[in-house]
Short mmCIF file of C-alpha atoms and ligand atoms in Angstrom, two decimals:
data_model
loop_
_atom_site.label_atom_id
_atom_site.label_comp_id
_atom_site.label_asym_id
_atom_site.label_seq_id
_atom_site.Cartn_x
_atom_site.Cartn_y
_atom_site.Cartn_z
CA MET A 1 0.00 0.00 0.00
CA ARG A 2 1.08 3.52 -0.67
CA SER A 3 1.15 6.32 1.81
CA PHE A 4 -2.07 8.06 2.68
CA HIS A 5 -2.52 11.70 1.89
CA LEU A 6 -5.48 12.82 3.95
CA LEU A 7 -4.81 16.45 3.15
CA TYR A 8 -5.12 15.63 -0.52
CA VAL A 9 -8.48 13.95 0.12
CA LEU A 10 -9.77 16.93 2.05
CA LEU A 11 -8.60 19.40 -0.60
CA HIS A 12 -10.05 17.32 -3.39
CA VAL A 13 -13.39 17.09 -1.59
CA ALA A 14 -13.41 20.79 -0.78
CA CYS A 15 -12.73 21.63 -4.44
CA SER A 16 -15.26 19.26 -5.93
CA THR A 17 -17.91 20.42 -3.44
CA ALA A 18 -17.24 24.07 -4.23
CA ALA A 19 -17.39 23.41 -7.97
CA SER A 20 -20.77 21.70 -8.02
CA THR A 21 -24.00 23.23 -6.78
CA PRO A 22 -24.84 21.81 -3.37
CA THR A 23 -28.00 19.73 -3.52
CA SER A 24 -30.04 19.04 -0.44
CA THR A 25 -32.10 16.17 -1.78
CA GLN A 26 -31.93 14.06 -4.90
CA VAL A 27 -34.38 11.38 -5.97
CA LEU A 28 -33.66 9.05 -8.90
CA ASP A 29 -35.67 5.96 -9.86
CA GLY A 30 -37.59 6.27 -6.58
CA GLN A 31 -34.38 6.13 -4.51
CA THR A 32 -33.37 9.04 -2.26
CA ALA A 33 -29.70 10.00 -2.17
CA THR A 34 -27.74 9.90 1.07
CA LEU A 35 -24.72 12.19 1.26
CA ILE A 36 -21.61 10.23 2.28
CA THR A 37 -19.21 11.93 4.69
CA PHE A 38 -15.75 11.05 5.97
CA PRO A 39 -16.18 9.96 9.60
CA THR A 40 -14.22 11.53 12.44
CA GLN A 41 -11.29 9.58 13.84
CA PRO A 42 -12.12 8.53 17.44
CA THR A 43 -9.62 9.85 20.01
CA ASP A 44 -9.25 6.49 21.71
CA THR A 45 -6.83 4.44 19.58
CA GLY A 46 -5.23 2.06 22.10
CA LEU A 47 -5.56 -1.47 23.36
CA LYS A 48 -9.12 -2.46 24.21
CA GLN A 49 -11.01 -5.66 24.88
CA ILE A 50 -13.37 -6.49 22.04
CA PRO A 51 -16.27 -7.12 21.99
CA ASP A 52 -17.76 -4.95 24.71
CA ALA A 53 -20.95 -5.93 26.52
CA ALA A 54 -23.11 -4.17 23.94
CA HIS A 55 -21.85 -6.44 21.12
CA PRO A 56 -22.53 -10.13 21.92
CA PHE A 57 -22.28 -12.83 19.27
CA ILE A 58 -25.66 -13.66 17.73
CA ALA A 59 -25.70 -16.16 14.87
CA PRO A 60 -27.09 -14.68 11.64
CA GLY A 61 -30.70 -15.31 10.70
CA PRO A 62 -31.79 -16.74 7.34
CA ASN A 63 -32.19 -13.31 5.72
CA ASP A 64 -28.97 -11.82 7.06
CA GLN A 65 -26.22 -11.36 4.47
CA ARG A 66 -22.82 -12.92 5.12
CA GLY A 67 -20.03 -13.28 2.59
CA PRO A 68 -16.45 -14.15 1.74
CA CYS A 69 -14.79 -11.84 4.26
CA PRO A 70 -14.51 -13.29 7.80
CA GLY A 71 -13.62 -9.89 9.28
CA MET A 72 -16.84 -8.36 7.95
CA ASN A 73 -18.94 -11.37 8.98
CA THR A 74 -17.52 -11.10 12.52
CA LEU A 75 -18.45 -7.41 12.71
CA ALA A 76 -22.03 -8.26 11.68
CA ASN A 77 -22.30 -11.28 14.02
CA HIS A 78 -21.45 -8.95 16.92
CA GLY A 79 -23.55 -6.01 15.77
CA TYR A 80 -20.62 -3.65 15.12
CA ILE A 81 -22.31 -3.20 11.75
CA PRO A 82 -26.01 -3.94 11.24
CA ARG A 83 -26.64 -7.64 11.82
CA ASN A 84 -28.49 -7.94 8.51
CA GLY A 85 -25.15 -7.42 6.73
CA ILE A 86 -26.23 -4.25 4.88
CA ALA A 87 -24.27 -1.19 5.93
CA THR A 88 -23.15 2.30 4.98
CA PHE A 89 -19.66 3.60 4.24
CA GLU A 90 -19.49 5.35 7.61
CA GLU A 91 -20.81 2.33 9.56
CA ILE A 92 -18.25 -0.11 8.16
CA THR A 93 -15.35 2.33 8.38
CA LEU A 94 -16.06 3.18 12.03
CA ALA A 95 -16.69 -0.46 12.95
CA MET A 96 -13.30 -1.48 11.52
CA VAL A 97 -11.67 1.35 13.45
CA GLU A 98 -13.41 0.45 16.72
CA ALA A 99 -13.24 -3.34 16.64
CA TYR A 100 -9.97 -3.95 14.74
CA ASN A 101 -8.18 -0.65 15.40
CA LEU A 102 -7.68 -0.23 11.67
CA GLU A 103 -6.19 3.18 10.88
CA ILE A 104 -9.12 5.22 9.60
CA ASN A 105 -7.71 6.21 6.20
CA PHE A 106 -6.85 2.62 5.40
CA GLY A 107 -10.25 1.38 6.58
CA ALA A 108 -12.00 4.11 4.58
CA PHE A 109 -10.02 3.11 1.48
CA LEU A 110 -11.19 -0.52 1.72
CA VAL A 111 -14.82 0.50 2.13
CA ALA A 112 -14.70 3.24 -0.53
CA ALA A 113 -13.25 0.88 -3.14
CA ASN A 114 -15.81 -1.80 -2.34
CA MET A 115 -18.72 0.66 -2.31
CA LEU A 116 -17.77 1.77 -5.85
CA LEU A 117 -17.11 -1.80 -7.05
CA ARG A 118 -19.92 -3.66 -5.35
CA GLY A 119 -22.34 -1.30 -3.58
CA ASN A 120 -24.83 1.46 -4.25
CA PRO A 121 -23.06 4.77 -3.52
CA PHE A 122 -26.26 6.72 -4.31
CA VAL A 123 -28.17 5.37 -1.29
CA ASN A 124 -24.88 4.59 0.56
CA LYS A 125 -25.50 0.89 1.10
CA ILE A 126 -23.44 -2.23 0.49
CA SER A 127 -24.14 -5.90 1.21
CA ILE A 128 -21.29 -7.82 2.88
CA GLY A 129 -22.72 -10.92 1.19
CA GLY A 130 -24.73 -11.30 -1.99
CA VAL A 131 -27.59 -9.55 -3.74
CA SER A 132 -30.14 -8.10 -1.32
CA PRO A 133 -33.47 -6.34 -1.85
CA LEU A 134 -32.17 -3.79 0.68
CA VAL A 135 -29.49 -2.61 -1.79
CA PRO A 136 -31.26 -1.47 -4.96
CA PRO A 137 -29.56 -1.42 -8.36
CA LEU A 138 -27.85 1.89 -9.14
CA PRO A 139 -30.16 4.56 -10.55
CA GLY A 140 -30.53 4.06 -14.28
CA ASN A 141 -29.02 0.56 -13.83
CA ILE A 142 -25.59 2.20 -14.26
CA GLY A 143 -23.88 -0.98 -13.15
CA SER A 144 -26.31 -3.74 -13.92
CA ASN A 145 -29.88 -4.35 -12.84
CA VAL A 146 -28.65 -5.87 -9.56
CA THR A 147 -26.02 -4.71 -7.08
CA GLY A 148 -23.70 -7.57 -6.31
CA GLY A 149 -22.29 -7.15 -2.81
CA LEU A 150 -18.90 -8.33 -1.54
CA ALA A 151 -19.59 -11.92 -2.60
CA LYS A 152 -19.80 -11.00 -6.27
CA HIS A 153 -16.76 -12.40 -8.03
CA GLY A 154 -14.20 -10.11 -9.61
CA GLY A 155 -13.82 -7.24 -7.16
CA PHE A 156 -11.76 -7.95 -4.04
CA GLU A 157 -13.43 -11.37 -4.05
CA GLY A 158 -11.37 -13.60 -6.29
CA ASP A 159 -9.40 -16.76 -6.75
CA GLY A 160 -6.82 -18.39 -4.50
CA SER A 161 -8.53 -17.65 -1.16
CA ILE A 162 -7.33 -19.42 2.00
CA THR A 163 -10.85 -20.40 3.13
CA ARG A 164 -13.16 -20.07 0.11
CA ALA A 165 -13.20 -22.03 -3.15
CA ASP A 166 -12.69 -20.38 -6.54
CA VAL A 167 -16.07 -19.34 -7.91
CA HIS A 168 -15.79 -21.50 -11.02
CA ILE A 169 -15.10 -24.72 -9.11
CA GLY A 170 -16.91 -24.32 -5.80
CA ASP A 171 -18.41 -22.14 -3.08
CA ASN A 172 -16.68 -18.76 -3.07
CA ARG A 173 -18.83 -17.36 -0.26
CA ASN A 174 -18.83 -19.69 2.73
CA PHE A 175 -16.02 -21.03 4.90
CA GLN A 176 -14.63 -24.34 3.56
CA ASP A 177 -13.37 -26.76 6.23
CA LEU A 178 -11.28 -28.73 3.79
CA LEU A 179 -9.36 -25.67 2.56
CA TYR A 180 -8.70 -24.48 6.10
CA ASP A 181 -7.54 -27.95 7.14
CA LEU A 182 -4.97 -27.80 4.32
CA ASP A 183 -3.84 -24.38 5.61
CA LEU A 184 -3.38 -25.84 9.09
CA LEU A 185 -0.95 -28.45 7.73
CA TYR A 186 1.43 -25.54 7.04
CA LEU A 187 0.82 -24.13 10.49
CA GLY A 188 1.86 -27.49 11.92
CA GLN A 189 5.02 -27.32 9.84
CA PHE A 190 6.06 -23.67 10.22
CA GLY A 191 4.09 -22.21 13.14
CA ASP A 192 5.68 -20.86 16.28
CA ASN A 193 5.15 -22.45 19.69
CA GLY A 194 2.56 -20.82 21.94
CA PRO A 195 -0.08 -21.27 24.63
CA ASP A 196 -2.09 -23.67 22.42
CA GLY A 197 0.95 -25.95 21.93
CA ASN A 198 3.91 -26.29 19.62
CA ASN A 199 3.54 -25.02 16.06
CA THR A 200 0.21 -23.30 16.77
CA VAL A 201 1.01 -19.62 16.21
CA PHE A 202 0.71 -18.17 12.70
CA ASN A 203 3.81 -16.32 11.50
CA VAL A 204 5.23 -15.05 8.20
CA PRO A 205 6.70 -18.39 7.05
CA THR A 206 3.31 -20.04 7.67
CA ILE A 207 1.28 -17.51 5.69
CA ILE A 208 3.81 -17.63 2.85
CA ALA A 209 3.50 -21.42 2.67
CA ILE A 210 -0.31 -21.27 2.82
CA LYS A 211 -0.58 -18.61 0.14
CA ARG A 212 1.91 -20.33 -2.16
CA HIS A 213 -0.06 -23.55 -1.83
CA ASN A 214 -3.46 -21.87 -2.47
CA ILE A 215 -2.16 -20.28 -5.65
CA GLN A 216 -0.53 -23.47 -6.97
CA MET A 217 -3.53 -25.64 -6.10
CA ASN A 218 -6.12 -23.34 -7.64
CA GLN A 219 -4.05 -22.56 -10.72
CA ALA A 220 -3.98 -26.30 -11.37
CA ALA A 221 -7.60 -27.05 -10.44
CA ASP A 222 -9.49 -24.04 -11.83
CA PRO A 223 -9.44 -23.73 -15.64
CA GLU A 224 -10.59 -20.12 -15.31
CA PHE A 225 -8.09 -19.18 -12.60
CA HIS A 226 -7.52 -15.43 -12.78
CA PHE A 227 -5.25 -13.45 -10.48
CA THR A 228 -6.20 -9.87 -11.36
CA PRO A 229 -4.08 -6.94 -10.16
CA THR A 230 -6.78 -6.22 -7.57
CA ARG A 231 -6.83 -9.85 -6.48
CA VAL A 232 -3.04 -10.01 -6.11
CA ALA A 233 -3.16 -7.03 -3.75
CA ALA A 234 -6.32 -8.14 -1.93
CA SER A 235 -5.16 -11.69 -1.49
CA PHE A 236 -1.78 -10.76 0.00
CA THR A 237 -3.34 -8.10 2.22
CA GLU A 238 -6.16 -10.26 3.54
CA ILE A 239 -3.81 -13.03 4.67
CA SER A 240 -1.67 -10.35 6.35
CA PHE A 241 -4.75 -9.54 8.46
CA LEU A 242 -4.14 -12.81 10.35
CA LEU A 243 -0.90 -11.46 11.79
CA ASP A 244 -1.58 -7.73 11.97
CA VAL A 245 -5.31 -7.48 12.74
CA PHE A 246 -6.65 -10.78 14.11
CA ALA A 247 -3.72 -11.44 16.47
CA ASN A 248 -4.44 -10.84 20.14
CA GLY A 249 -3.44 -7.19 20.69
CA THR A 250 -1.89 -7.83 24.08
CA THR A 251 0.48 -10.57 22.96
CA LYS A 252 0.53 -9.93 19.19
CA GLN A 253 0.07 -13.69 18.87
CA ALA A 254 -2.12 -15.09 16.10
CA SER A 255 -2.71 -18.44 17.77
CA ILE A 256 -4.72 -21.27 16.24
CA SER A 257 -7.64 -20.72 18.63
CA THR A 258 -7.77 -17.00 17.87
CA ILE A 259 -7.55 -17.37 14.10
CA GLY A 260 -10.00 -20.29 14.20
CA SER A 261 -12.49 -18.14 16.06
CA PHE A 262 -12.38 -15.46 13.34
CA LEU A 263 -12.20 -17.71 10.30
CA ARG A 264 -14.30 -20.68 11.35
CA ASN A 265 -16.76 -19.22 13.86
CA GLN A 266 -16.74 -15.64 12.55
CA SER A 267 -16.75 -14.53 16.14
CA PHE A 268 -14.34 -12.55 18.33
CA PRO A 269 -12.31 -14.90 20.53
CA GLN A 270 -12.95 -14.91 24.29
CA ASN A 271 -10.83 -12.31 26.04
CA TRP A 272 -9.47 -10.87 22.80
CA HIS A 273 -7.92 -7.43 22.49
CA ARG A 274 -7.67 -5.31 19.37
CA ALA A 275 -4.22 -4.11 18.25
CA ALA A 276 -2.51 -1.73 20.67
CA ALA A 277 -1.97 0.94 17.99
CA PRO A 278 -3.81 1.70 14.74
CA VAL A 279 -3.03 -0.82 11.99
CA THR A 280 -1.99 1.25 8.99
CA GLY A 281 -1.68 0.38 5.33
CA GLU A 282 2.09 0.57 5.82
CA ILE A 283 2.04 -2.08 8.56
CA LEU A 284 -0.01 -4.44 6.41
CA GLY A 285 2.20 -3.52 3.45
CA GLN A 286 5.29 -4.63 5.36
CA THR A 287 3.77 -8.05 5.91
CA SER A 288 2.37 -8.43 2.41
CA SER A 289 5.67 -7.33 0.85
CA GLN A 290 7.28 -10.39 2.48
CA LEU A 291 4.72 -12.50 0.63
CA ASP A 292 5.49 -10.56 -2.57
CA ALA A 293 9.17 -11.30 -2.15
CA ALA A 294 8.65 -15.01 -1.48
CA ILE A 295 5.96 -15.75 -4.07
CA PRO A 296 6.81 -14.73 -7.63
CA ILE A 297 3.24 -14.19 -8.81
CA PHE A 298 2.09 -11.60 -11.35
CA ALA A 299 -1.32 -10.47 -12.57
CA GLY A 300 -2.38 -13.20 -14.96
CA HIS A 301 -4.80 -15.95 -15.90
CA ASN A 302 -4.92 -19.51 -17.22
CA ASP A 303 -4.94 -19.86 -20.99
CA ALA A 304 -6.85 -22.59 -22.85
CA GLN A 305 -4.02 -25.06 -22.20
CA GLY A 306 -4.06 -24.34 -18.47
CA ASN A 307 -0.81 -22.36 -18.52
CA PHE A 308 -0.67 -19.28 -16.31
CA VAL A 309 0.03 -16.31 -18.58
CA PRO A 310 0.29 -12.57 -17.85
CA ASP A 311 -2.73 -10.30 -18.37
CA THR A 312 -2.46 -7.56 -20.99
CA PRO A 313 -0.64 -4.76 -19.16
CA PRO A 314 -2.51 -1.50 -18.49
CA PRO A 315 -1.53 1.59 -20.48
CA ALA A 316 1.37 3.80 -19.35
CA PRO A 317 2.02 5.04 -16.74
CA PHE A 318 -0.04 2.34 -14.99
CA ASP A 319 2.24 -0.41 -16.30
CA ALA A 320 5.14 1.00 -14.26
CA ASN A 321 4.72 -1.27 -11.24
CA PRO A 322 2.15 -3.58 -9.58
CA GLY A 323 0.87 -0.76 -7.36
CA CYS A 324 0.01 1.34 -10.41
CA GLY A 325 -1.57 -1.72 -12.06
CA PHE A 326 -3.73 -2.24 -8.95
CA TYR A 327 -4.76 1.44 -8.97
CA TYR A 328 -5.82 1.23 -12.63
CA ASP A 329 -7.56 -2.11 -12.22
CA LEU A 330 -9.72 -0.88 -9.33
CA PHE A 331 -11.20 1.97 -11.37
CA ALA A 332 -11.34 -0.17 -14.54
CA ASN A 333 -13.79 -2.44 -12.73
CA MET A 334 -16.10 0.27 -11.37
CA PRO A 335 -19.00 1.14 -13.72
CA GLY A 336 -18.02 4.16 -15.80
CA GLY A 337 -21.54 5.54 -15.53
CA LEU A 338 -20.73 6.43 -11.92
CA ALA A 339 -18.52 9.25 -13.22
CA ASN A 340 -21.38 10.62 -15.34
CA THR A 341 -23.63 11.65 -12.47
CA THR A 342 -24.78 14.90 -10.86
CA GLY A 343 -25.68 16.31 -7.46
CA ILE A 344 -25.27 14.22 -4.31
CA PHE A 345 -24.62 11.14 -6.44
CA LYS A 346 -21.61 12.87 -8.02
CA GLN A 347 -20.39 14.20 -4.66
CA ASN A 348 -20.45 10.67 -3.25
CA VAL A 349 -18.60 9.20 -6.23
CA ASP A 350 -16.01 11.99 -6.08
CA LEU A 351 -15.44 11.54 -2.35
CA LEU A 352 -15.08 7.76 -2.56
CA SER A 353 -12.86 7.97 -5.66
CA SER A 354 -10.60 10.54 -4.01
CA ILE A 355 -10.21 8.29 -0.95
CA VAL A 356 -9.15 5.40 -3.21
CA SER A 357 -6.78 7.62 -5.19
CA ALA A 358 -5.19 9.01 -2.04
CA ALA A 359 -4.55 5.49 -0.78
CA VAL A 360 -3.27 3.75 -3.89
CA SER A 361 -1.90 6.33 -6.32
CA GLY A 362 1.78 7.21 -6.29
CA PRO A 363 4.50 8.16 -8.71
CA PRO A 364 4.42 7.76 -11.65
CA CYS A 365 0.66 7.11 -11.56
CA ASP A 366 -0.46 9.90 -9.28
CA GLN A 367 -3.30 11.39 -11.30
CA PRO A 368 -6.77 11.15 -9.75
CA LEU A 369 -9.06 8.61 -11.42
CA LEU A 370 -12.83 8.21 -11.60
CA PRO A 371 -14.67 4.96 -12.39
CA PHE A 372 -14.28 4.06 -16.07
CA GLY A 373 -15.21 0.38 -16.29
CA PRO A 374 -17.92 -1.50 -18.17
CA PRO A 375 -21.50 -1.40 -16.82
CA ASP A 376 -21.16 -4.89 -15.36
CA ASN A 377 -18.05 -6.85 -14.49
C1 NAG B 401 -31.57 -8.34 -15.04
O1 NAG B 401 -31.19 -8.45 -16.38
C2 NAG B 401 -31.07 -9.78 -16.83
C3 NAG B 401 -30.50 -9.83 -18.22
O2 NAG B 401 -30.36 -8.58 -18.77
C4 NAG B 401 -32.43 -10.44 -16.74
O3 NAG B 401 -32.34 -11.79 -17.14
C5 NAG B 401 -32.94 -10.39 -15.31
O4 NAG B 401 -34.24 -10.90 -15.20
C6 NAG B 401 -32.93 -8.97 -14.78
N1 NAG B 401 -33.21 -8.99 -13.34
C7 NAG B 401 -33.96 -8.08 -12.76
C8 NAG B 401 -34.12 -8.23 -11.26
O5 NAG B 401 -34.49 -7.17 -13.35
C1 NAG B 402 7.59 -28.30 22.17
O1 NAG B 402 8.82 -27.71 21.76
C2 NAG B 402 9.77 -27.69 22.79
C3 NAG B 402 10.95 -26.87 22.28
O2 NAG B 402 11.31 -27.26 20.99
C4 NAG B 402 10.14 -29.11 23.16
O3 NAG B 402 11.08 -29.10 24.22
C5 NAG B 402 8.88 -29.82 23.63
O4 NAG B 402 9.16 -31.19 23.87
C6 NAG B 402 7.80 -29.74 22.58
N1 NAG B 402 6.57 -30.25 23.13
C7 NAG B 402 5.88 -31.17 22.50
C8 NAG B 402 4.58 -31.58 23.18
O5 NAG B 402 6.19 -31.64 21.43
C1 NAG B 403 -16.42 -22.12 17.77
O1 NAG B 403 -17.69 -22.11 18.40
C2 NAG B 403 -18.00 -23.33 19.07
C3 NAG B 403 -19.43 -23.25 19.54
O2 NAG B 403 -19.66 -22.05 20.24
C4 NAG B 403 -17.01 -23.52 20.21
O3 NAG B 403 -17.24 -24.73 20.86
C5 NAG B 403 -15.60 -23.54 19.62
O4 NAG B 403 -14.66 -23.59 20.68
C6 NAG B 403 -15.33 -22.31 18.80
N1 NAG B 403 -14.06 -22.46 18.12
C7 NAG B 403 -13.15 -21.53 18.14
C8 NAG B 403 -11.90 -21.82 17.40
O5 NAG B 403 -13.31 -20.46 18.72
C1 NAG B 404 -4.70 -12.13 24.96
O1 NAG B 404 -3.62 -11.87 25.81
C2 NAG B 404 -3.98 -11.65 27.16
C3 NAG B 404 -2.70 -11.30 27.91
O2 NAG B 404 -1.79 -12.35 27.79
C4 NAG B 404 -4.66 -12.89 27.71
O3 NAG B 404 -5.09 -12.64 29.03
C5 NAG B 404 -5.85 -13.24 26.84
O4 NAG B 404 -6.43 -14.45 27.28
C6 NAG B 404 -5.43 -13.39 25.40
N1 NAG B 404 -6.60 -13.60 24.58
C7 NAG B 404 -6.61 -14.47 23.58
C8 NAG B 404 -7.85 -14.55 22.75
O5 NAG B 404 -5.66 -15.17 23.31
C1 NAG B 405 -24.29 10.57 -19.21
O1 NAG B 405 -25.60 10.61 -18.63
C2 NAG B 405 -26.57 11.22 -19.47
C3 NAG B 405 -27.85 11.36 -18.67
O2 NAG B 405 -28.18 10.12 -18.07
C4 NAG B 405 -26.73 10.38 -20.73
O3 NAG B 405 -27.66 10.96 -21.60
C5 NAG B 405 -25.36 10.27 -21.43
O4 NAG B 405 -25.44 9.40 -22.53
C6 NAG B 405 -24.29 9.77 -20.48
N1 NAG B 405 -23.00 9.85 -21.12
C7 NAG B 405 -22.10 8.89 -21.02
C8 NAG B 405 -20.78 9.13 -21.69
O5 NAG B 405 -22.31 7.86 -20.42
#
């Protein structure tokens, strides 16, 4: 991840707000716009036991949305975001800050990118699972006639997950025991010793071995295996969450019982503490760069013969490095119609796009981008 330029975000927002006429209400296709705002960073950013008494685990009901991301499912199962799994930009950002002590600009980046890729930024709602009647299609069906949610393949959701199958060969939404059991074989081989026993604490060598195995296994098993630039970044970052976010904040240990609680039960462990200091994009970047160094993967896909071949590179300057490729790919997968909007809709798209740009752009690809992808992807 690149550095975060909050000042740039604020300036960009101030400019785009000044340039367009402020609109107090906007109704399109029977939907009423909700203006998205950047939430305020809470002052309390230290160690804290999570959950508090107000956030007990309650298993989801049949109509509650859950999806491919254990961290999101855990927030919903404890009511840090609405238990139905449909939430706003501000709700998810603040929940990640409170429960996981994610640094607010990094958290906001994750939610902003997903809202533009997989949510409805007009009404400010996204499903952490699949399609829901509570998240209408974008006005004018700018994306498609349904809004996908986090479980829709091709955004951050993609191939080579550590606990979900590839969409073309299995269940890409729910936890898969068999895949996790394979992961645990590498924990038994490379894990550190800890309170749960020998070789029970996840560390960098373990996550490298797991990730390498997931990629090799799925490249061989899934004829349509595709590791997009977004998926390369998402996949290495999400496994870094095990060490930097899910570890017990007091000991910094990601023990098998703690990780199992998040991944398998989608519940905070008993007596768990969030990280003692905000987890920034740089901290996660330091972990994921060790995966980058150990696993020589590039953005690519299987050809008809099952060989893994590189994707067509993006145009210059976005072909300069993987970070620039990721930046381009994010916006290339957001419906271009989002950029052709007015009023509150446009203000929301501009704010979310500027948050993504501030987080991911960097020399030589530092120009701001707006969504420019196909209607559906
Ligand atoms: C969405 O569009 C597809 C194909 O264009 C169509 O088959 C489907 O019925 C539509 N769904 C809704 C909810 O309108
Ligand atoms: C755990 O590891 C320690 C140090 O390597 C060793 O002394 C001990 O016998 C091991 N315990 C078990 C149960 O294998
Ligand atoms: C998962 O939940 C079950 C049932 O509450 C519990 O028995 C088990 O210990 C939990 N597993 C982990 C790893 O937390
Ligand atoms: C986290 O660490 C503290 C301090 O060692 C300990 O009391 C607590 O039980 C640990 N929690 C988990 C989930 O490991
Ligand atoms: C932009 O939106 C307007 C109004 O919906 C539409 O007429 C026009 O074709 C759109 N232009 C592009 C480039 O999508």
